[in-house]
mmCIF file of C-alpha atoms in Angstrom:
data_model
loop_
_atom_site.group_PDB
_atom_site.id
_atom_site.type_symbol
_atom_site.label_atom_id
_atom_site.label_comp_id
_atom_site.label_asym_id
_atom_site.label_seq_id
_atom_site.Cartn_x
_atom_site.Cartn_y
_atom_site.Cartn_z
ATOM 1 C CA UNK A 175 -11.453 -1.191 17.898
ATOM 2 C CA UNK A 176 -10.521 0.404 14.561
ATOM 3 C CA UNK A 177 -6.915 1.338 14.490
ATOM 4 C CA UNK A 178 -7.562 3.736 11.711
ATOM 5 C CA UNK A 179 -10.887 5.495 11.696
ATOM 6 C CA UNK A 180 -12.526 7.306 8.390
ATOM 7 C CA UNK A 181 -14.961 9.957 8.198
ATOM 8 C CA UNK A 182 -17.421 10.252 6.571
ATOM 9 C CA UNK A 183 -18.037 6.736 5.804
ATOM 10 C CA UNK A 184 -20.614 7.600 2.549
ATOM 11 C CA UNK A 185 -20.075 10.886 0.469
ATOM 12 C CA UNK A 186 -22.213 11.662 -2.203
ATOM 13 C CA UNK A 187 -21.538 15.171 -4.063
ATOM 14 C CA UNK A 188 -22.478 16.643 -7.465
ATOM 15 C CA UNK A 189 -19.965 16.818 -9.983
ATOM 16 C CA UNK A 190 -17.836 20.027 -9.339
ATOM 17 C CA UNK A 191 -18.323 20.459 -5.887
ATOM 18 C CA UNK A 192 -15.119 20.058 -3.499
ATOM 19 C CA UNK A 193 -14.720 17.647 -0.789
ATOM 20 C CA UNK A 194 -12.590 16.528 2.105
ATOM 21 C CA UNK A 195 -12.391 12.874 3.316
ATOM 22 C CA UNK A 196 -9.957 12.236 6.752
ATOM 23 C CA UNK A 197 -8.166 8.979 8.611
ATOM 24 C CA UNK A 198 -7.664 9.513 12.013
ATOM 25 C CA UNK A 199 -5.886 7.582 14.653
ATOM 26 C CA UNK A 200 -4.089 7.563 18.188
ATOM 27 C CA UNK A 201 -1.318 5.635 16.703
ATOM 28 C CA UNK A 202 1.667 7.168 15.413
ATOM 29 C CA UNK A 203 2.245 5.758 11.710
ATOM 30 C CA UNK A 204 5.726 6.231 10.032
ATOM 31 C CA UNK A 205 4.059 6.010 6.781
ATOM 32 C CA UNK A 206 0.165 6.331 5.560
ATOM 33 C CA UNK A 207 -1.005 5.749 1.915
ATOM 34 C CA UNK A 208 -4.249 6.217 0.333
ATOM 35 C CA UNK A 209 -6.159 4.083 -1.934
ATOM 36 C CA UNK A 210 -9.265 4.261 -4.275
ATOM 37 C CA UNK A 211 -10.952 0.822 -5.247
ATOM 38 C CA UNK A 212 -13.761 0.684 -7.896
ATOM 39 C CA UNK A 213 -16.251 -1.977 -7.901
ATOM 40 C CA UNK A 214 -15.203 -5.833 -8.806
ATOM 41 C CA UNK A 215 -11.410 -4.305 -8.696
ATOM 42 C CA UNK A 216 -8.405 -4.278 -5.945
ATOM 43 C CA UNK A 217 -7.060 -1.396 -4.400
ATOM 44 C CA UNK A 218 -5.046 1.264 -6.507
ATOM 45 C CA UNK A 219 -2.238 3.004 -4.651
ATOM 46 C CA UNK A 220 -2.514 7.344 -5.107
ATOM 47 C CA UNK A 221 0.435 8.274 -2.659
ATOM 48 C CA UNK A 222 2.550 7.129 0.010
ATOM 49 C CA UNK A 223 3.317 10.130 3.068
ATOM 50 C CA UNK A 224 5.700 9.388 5.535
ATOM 51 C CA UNK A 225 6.935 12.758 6.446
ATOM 52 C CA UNK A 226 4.643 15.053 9.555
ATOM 53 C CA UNK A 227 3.052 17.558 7.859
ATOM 54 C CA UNK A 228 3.757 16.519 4.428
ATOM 55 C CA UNK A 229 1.611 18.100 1.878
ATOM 56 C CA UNK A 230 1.429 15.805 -1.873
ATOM 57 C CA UNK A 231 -0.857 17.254 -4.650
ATOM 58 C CA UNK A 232 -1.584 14.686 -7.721
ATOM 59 C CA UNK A 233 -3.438 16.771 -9.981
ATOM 60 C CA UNK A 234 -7.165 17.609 -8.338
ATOM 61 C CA UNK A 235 -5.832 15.324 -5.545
ATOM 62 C CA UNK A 236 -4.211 16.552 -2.068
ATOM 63 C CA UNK A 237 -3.189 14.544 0.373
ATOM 64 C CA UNK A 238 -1.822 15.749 3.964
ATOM 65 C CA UNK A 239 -0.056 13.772 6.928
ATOM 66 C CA UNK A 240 -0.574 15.026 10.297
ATOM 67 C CA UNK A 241 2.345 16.922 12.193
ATOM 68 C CA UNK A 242 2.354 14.063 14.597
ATOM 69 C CA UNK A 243 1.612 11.154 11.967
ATOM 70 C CA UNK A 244 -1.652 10.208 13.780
ATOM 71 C CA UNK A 245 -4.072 11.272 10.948
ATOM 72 C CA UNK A 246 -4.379 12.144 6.947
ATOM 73 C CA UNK A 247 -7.029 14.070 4.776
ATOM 74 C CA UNK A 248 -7.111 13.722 0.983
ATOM 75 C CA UNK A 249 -8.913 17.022 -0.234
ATOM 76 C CA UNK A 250 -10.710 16.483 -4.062
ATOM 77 C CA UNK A 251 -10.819 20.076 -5.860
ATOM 78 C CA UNK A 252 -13.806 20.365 -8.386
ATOM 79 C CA UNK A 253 -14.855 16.302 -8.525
ATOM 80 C CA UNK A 254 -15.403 14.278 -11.582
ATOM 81 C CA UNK A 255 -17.679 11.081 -12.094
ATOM 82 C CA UNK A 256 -14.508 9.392 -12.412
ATOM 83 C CA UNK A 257 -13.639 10.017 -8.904
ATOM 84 C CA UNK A 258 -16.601 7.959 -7.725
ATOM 85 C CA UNK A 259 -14.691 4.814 -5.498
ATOM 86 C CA UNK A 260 -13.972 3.729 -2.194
ATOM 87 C CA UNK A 261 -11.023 5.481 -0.616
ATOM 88 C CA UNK A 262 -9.204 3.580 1.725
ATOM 89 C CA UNK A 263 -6.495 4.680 4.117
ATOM 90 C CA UNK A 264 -3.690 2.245 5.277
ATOM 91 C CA UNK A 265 -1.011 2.585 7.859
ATOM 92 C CA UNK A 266 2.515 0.919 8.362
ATOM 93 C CA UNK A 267 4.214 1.140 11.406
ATOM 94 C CA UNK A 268 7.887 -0.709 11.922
ATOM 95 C CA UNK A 269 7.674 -3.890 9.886
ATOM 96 C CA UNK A 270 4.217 -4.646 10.915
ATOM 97 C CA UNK A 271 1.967 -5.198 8.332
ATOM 98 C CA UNK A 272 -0.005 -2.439 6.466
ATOM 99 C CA UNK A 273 -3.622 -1.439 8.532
ATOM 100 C CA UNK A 274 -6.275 -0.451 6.735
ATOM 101 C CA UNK A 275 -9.354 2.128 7.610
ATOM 102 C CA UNK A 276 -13.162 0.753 6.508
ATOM 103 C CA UNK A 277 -12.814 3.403 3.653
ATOM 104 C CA UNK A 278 -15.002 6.370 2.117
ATOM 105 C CA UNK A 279 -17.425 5.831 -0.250
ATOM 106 C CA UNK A 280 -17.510 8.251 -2.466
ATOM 107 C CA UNK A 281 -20.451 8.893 -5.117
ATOM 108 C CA UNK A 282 -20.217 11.924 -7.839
ATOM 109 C CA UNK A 283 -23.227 12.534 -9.353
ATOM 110 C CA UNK A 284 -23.135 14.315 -13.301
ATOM 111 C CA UNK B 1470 4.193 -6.755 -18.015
ATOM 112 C CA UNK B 1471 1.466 -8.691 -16.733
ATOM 113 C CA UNK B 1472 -0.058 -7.087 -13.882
ATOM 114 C CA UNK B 1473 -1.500 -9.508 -10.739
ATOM 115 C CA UNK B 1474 -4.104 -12.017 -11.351
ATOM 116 C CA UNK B 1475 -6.334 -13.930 -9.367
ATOM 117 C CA UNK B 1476 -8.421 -16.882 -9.914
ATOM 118 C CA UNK B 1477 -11.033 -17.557 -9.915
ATOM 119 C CA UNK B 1478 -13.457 -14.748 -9.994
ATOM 120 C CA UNK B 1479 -16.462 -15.980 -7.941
ATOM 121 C CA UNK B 1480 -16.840 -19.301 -5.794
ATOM 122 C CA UNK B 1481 -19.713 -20.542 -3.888
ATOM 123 C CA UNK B 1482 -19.233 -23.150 -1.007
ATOM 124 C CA UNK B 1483 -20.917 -24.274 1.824
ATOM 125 C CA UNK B 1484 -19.822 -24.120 5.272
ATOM 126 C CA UNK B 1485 -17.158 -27.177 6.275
ATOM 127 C CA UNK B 1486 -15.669 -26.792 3.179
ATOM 128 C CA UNK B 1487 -12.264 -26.120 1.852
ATOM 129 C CA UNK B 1488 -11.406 -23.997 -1.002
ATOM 130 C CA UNK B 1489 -7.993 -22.838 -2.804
ATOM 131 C CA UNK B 1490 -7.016 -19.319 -4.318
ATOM 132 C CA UNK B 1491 -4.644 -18.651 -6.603
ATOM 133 C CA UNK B 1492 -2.321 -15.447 -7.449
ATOM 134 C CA UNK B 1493 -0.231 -14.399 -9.809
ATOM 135 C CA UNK B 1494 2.398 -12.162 -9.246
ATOM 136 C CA UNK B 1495 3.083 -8.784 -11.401
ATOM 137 C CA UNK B 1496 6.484 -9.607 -13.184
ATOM 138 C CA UNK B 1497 9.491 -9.303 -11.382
ATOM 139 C CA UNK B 1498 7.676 -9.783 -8.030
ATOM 140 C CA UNK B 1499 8.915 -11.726 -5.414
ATOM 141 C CA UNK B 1500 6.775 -11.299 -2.823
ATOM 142 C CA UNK B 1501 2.507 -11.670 -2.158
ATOM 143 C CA UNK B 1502 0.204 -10.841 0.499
ATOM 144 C CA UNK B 1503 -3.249 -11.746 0.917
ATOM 145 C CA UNK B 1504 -5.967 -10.349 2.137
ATOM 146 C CA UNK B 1505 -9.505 -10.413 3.613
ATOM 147 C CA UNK B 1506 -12.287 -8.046 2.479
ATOM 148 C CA UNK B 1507 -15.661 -8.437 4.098
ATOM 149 C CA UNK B 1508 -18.098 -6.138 2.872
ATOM 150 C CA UNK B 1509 -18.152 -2.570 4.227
ATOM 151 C CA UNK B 1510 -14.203 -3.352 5.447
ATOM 152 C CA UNK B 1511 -10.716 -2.442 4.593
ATOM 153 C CA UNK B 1512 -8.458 -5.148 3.737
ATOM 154 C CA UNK B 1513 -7.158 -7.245 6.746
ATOM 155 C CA UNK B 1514 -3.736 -8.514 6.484
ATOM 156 C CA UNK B 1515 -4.037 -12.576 6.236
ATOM 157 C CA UNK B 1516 -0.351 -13.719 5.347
ATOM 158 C CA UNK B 1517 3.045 -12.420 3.379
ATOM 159 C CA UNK B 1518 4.960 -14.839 1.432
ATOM 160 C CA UNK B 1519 8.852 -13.696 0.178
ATOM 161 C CA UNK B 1520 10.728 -16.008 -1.480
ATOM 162 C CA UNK B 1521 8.679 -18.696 -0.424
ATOM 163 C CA UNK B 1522 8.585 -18.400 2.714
ATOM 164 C CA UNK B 1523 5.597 -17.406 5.193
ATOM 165 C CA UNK B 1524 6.845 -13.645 6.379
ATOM 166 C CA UNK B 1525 4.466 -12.329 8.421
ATOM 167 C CA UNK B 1526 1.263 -13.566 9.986
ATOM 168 C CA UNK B 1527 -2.185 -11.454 10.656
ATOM 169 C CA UNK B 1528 -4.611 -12.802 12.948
ATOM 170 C CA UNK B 1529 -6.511 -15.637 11.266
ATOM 171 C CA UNK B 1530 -6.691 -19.208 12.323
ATOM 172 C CA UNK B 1531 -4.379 -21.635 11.027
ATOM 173 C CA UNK B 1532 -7.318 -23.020 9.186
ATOM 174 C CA UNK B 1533 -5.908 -20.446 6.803
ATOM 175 C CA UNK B 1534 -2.677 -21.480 5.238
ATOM 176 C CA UNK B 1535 -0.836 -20.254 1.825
ATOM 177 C CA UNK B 1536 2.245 -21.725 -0.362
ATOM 178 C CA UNK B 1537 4.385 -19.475 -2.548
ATOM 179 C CA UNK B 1538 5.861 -21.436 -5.507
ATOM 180 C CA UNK B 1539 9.186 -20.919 -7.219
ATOM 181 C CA UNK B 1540 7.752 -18.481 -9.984
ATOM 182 C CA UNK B 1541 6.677 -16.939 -7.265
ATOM 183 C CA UNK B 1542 2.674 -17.318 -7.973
ATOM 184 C CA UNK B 1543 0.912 -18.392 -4.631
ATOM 185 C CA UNK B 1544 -2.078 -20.042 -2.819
ATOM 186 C CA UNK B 1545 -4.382 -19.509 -0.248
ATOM 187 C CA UNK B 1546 -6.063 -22.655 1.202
ATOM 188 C CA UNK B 1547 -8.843 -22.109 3.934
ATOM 189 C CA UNK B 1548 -10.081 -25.447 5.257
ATOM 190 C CA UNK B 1549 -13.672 -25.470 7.288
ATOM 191 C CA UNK B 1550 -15.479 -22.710 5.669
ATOM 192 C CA UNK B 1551 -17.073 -20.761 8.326
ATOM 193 C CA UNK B 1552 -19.738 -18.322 6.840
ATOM 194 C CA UNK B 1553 -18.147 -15.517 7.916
ATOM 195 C CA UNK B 1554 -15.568 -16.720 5.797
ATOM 196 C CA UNK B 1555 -17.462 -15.114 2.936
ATOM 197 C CA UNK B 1556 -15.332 -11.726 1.922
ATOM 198 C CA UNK B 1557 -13.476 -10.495 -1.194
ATOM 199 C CA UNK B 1558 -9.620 -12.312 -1.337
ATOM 200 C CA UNK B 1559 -7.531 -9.766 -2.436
ATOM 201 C CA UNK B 1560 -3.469 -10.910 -3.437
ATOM 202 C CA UNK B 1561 -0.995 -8.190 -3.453
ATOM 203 C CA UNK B 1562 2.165 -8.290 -5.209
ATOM 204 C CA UNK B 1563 5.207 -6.322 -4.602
ATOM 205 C CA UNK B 1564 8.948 -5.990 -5.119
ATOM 206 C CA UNK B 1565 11.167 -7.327 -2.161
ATOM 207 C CA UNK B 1566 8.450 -7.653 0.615
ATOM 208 C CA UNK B 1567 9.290 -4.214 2.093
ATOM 209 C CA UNK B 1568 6.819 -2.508 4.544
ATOM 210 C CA UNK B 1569 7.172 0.494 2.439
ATOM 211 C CA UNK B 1570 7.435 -0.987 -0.902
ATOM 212 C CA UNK B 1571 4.644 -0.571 -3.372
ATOM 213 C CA UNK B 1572 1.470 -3.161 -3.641
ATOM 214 C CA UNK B 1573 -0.007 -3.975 -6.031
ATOM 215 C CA UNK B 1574 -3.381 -5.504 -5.785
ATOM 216 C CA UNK B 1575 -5.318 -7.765 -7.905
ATOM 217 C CA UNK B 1576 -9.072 -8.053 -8.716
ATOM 218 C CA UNK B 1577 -9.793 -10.196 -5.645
ATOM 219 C CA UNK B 1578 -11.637 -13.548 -5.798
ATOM 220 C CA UNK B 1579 -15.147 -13.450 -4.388
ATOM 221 C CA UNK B 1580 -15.623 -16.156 -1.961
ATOM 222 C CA UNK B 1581 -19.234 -16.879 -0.755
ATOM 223 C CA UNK B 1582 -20.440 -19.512 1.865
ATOM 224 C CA UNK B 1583 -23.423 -20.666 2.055
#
């Protein structure tokens, strides 16, 4: 059983167009970040939430953590080509160690 | 600053085998964890090493085993290759081993067994 679930799993938008991606869970997380990996690369941290209903906005970006810490969107006004990448979700709880989601792969086509 | 760097880039084995991957830490780091990618997954948590010492386990055999050096570069050593073995190995570097603290990942070494 995935811990942390994300929808949709493939995404693929023309350039401009908005989009929503979301990690959901049961478990309450005291802190959830988000991640975009490109090909032959590692993970590259966007933002860290910890707070319920904490809204962060990194330029097109805009992430959101749930009232009750359970789930996150990331919301991408007016994508680019170079937003094409697989965004993960990962979730710390305590001092256990971070849980990732299987990610969103996201395509945007010119 | 150097960022974190893995070697090597690819590998091939065969199954039974044993094969070593190596991190560098970004500067200043103290602490690395791996992890396992297999394709069409998120990063599973293999090990943490701070200060040299194993701090935190995930749930892998202990065919899978690590070593964190003085400098603070580090290895992971899994012994009978399995195929499902085959995944990216990602290292992740970050400041005092801190749930909370940044990471900050490598390229990953692709590990393939045949």
């Amino acid at each position: 059983t995935q811990l942390l679930e994300q929808s949709p799993q493939f995404l693929s938008i023309q350039e401009g167009e908005n989009l929503t991606v979301y990690c959901n869970s049961s478990s309450v997380f005291s802190s959830l970040q988000w991640y975009r990996q490109e090909p032959g690369e590692g993970p590259v941290l966007l933002v860290t939430v910890v707070t319920g209903g904490e809204v962060k906005k990194l330029k097109r970006l805009t992430f959101q953590f749930g009232d009750a810490r359970k789930d996150s969107s990331l919301h991408i006004t007016a994508a680019q080509t170079g937003d094409t990448g697989l965004y993960l979700c990962a979730g710390a709880r305590g001092n256990t160690p971070l849980v990732f989601g299987k990610g969103t792969r996201l395509s945007v086509i010119a | 600053e150097t960022g974190v760097t893995q070697s090597p880039t690819h590998l091939i084995k065969t199954r039974g085998q044993q094969v070593t991957l190596r991190c560098s830490s970004q500067s200043g780091h103290n602490t690395v964890s791996w992890y396992q990618q297999a394709l069409g997954q998120g990063p599973q948590f293999i090990f943490q090493y701070y200060r040299e010492e194993e701090n935190g386990r995930g749930n892998f055999p202990p065919r899978f085993s690590g070593l964190q050096f003085p400098n603070y570069s580090s290895e992971l050593n899994v012994n009978a290759l399995e195929l499902d073995d085959s995944a990216l190995y990602l290292c992740a570097s970050s400041l005092n081993g801190g749930v909370t603290d940044t990471q900050y990942f490598g390229p990953g070494t692709r590990l393939t067994v045949l």
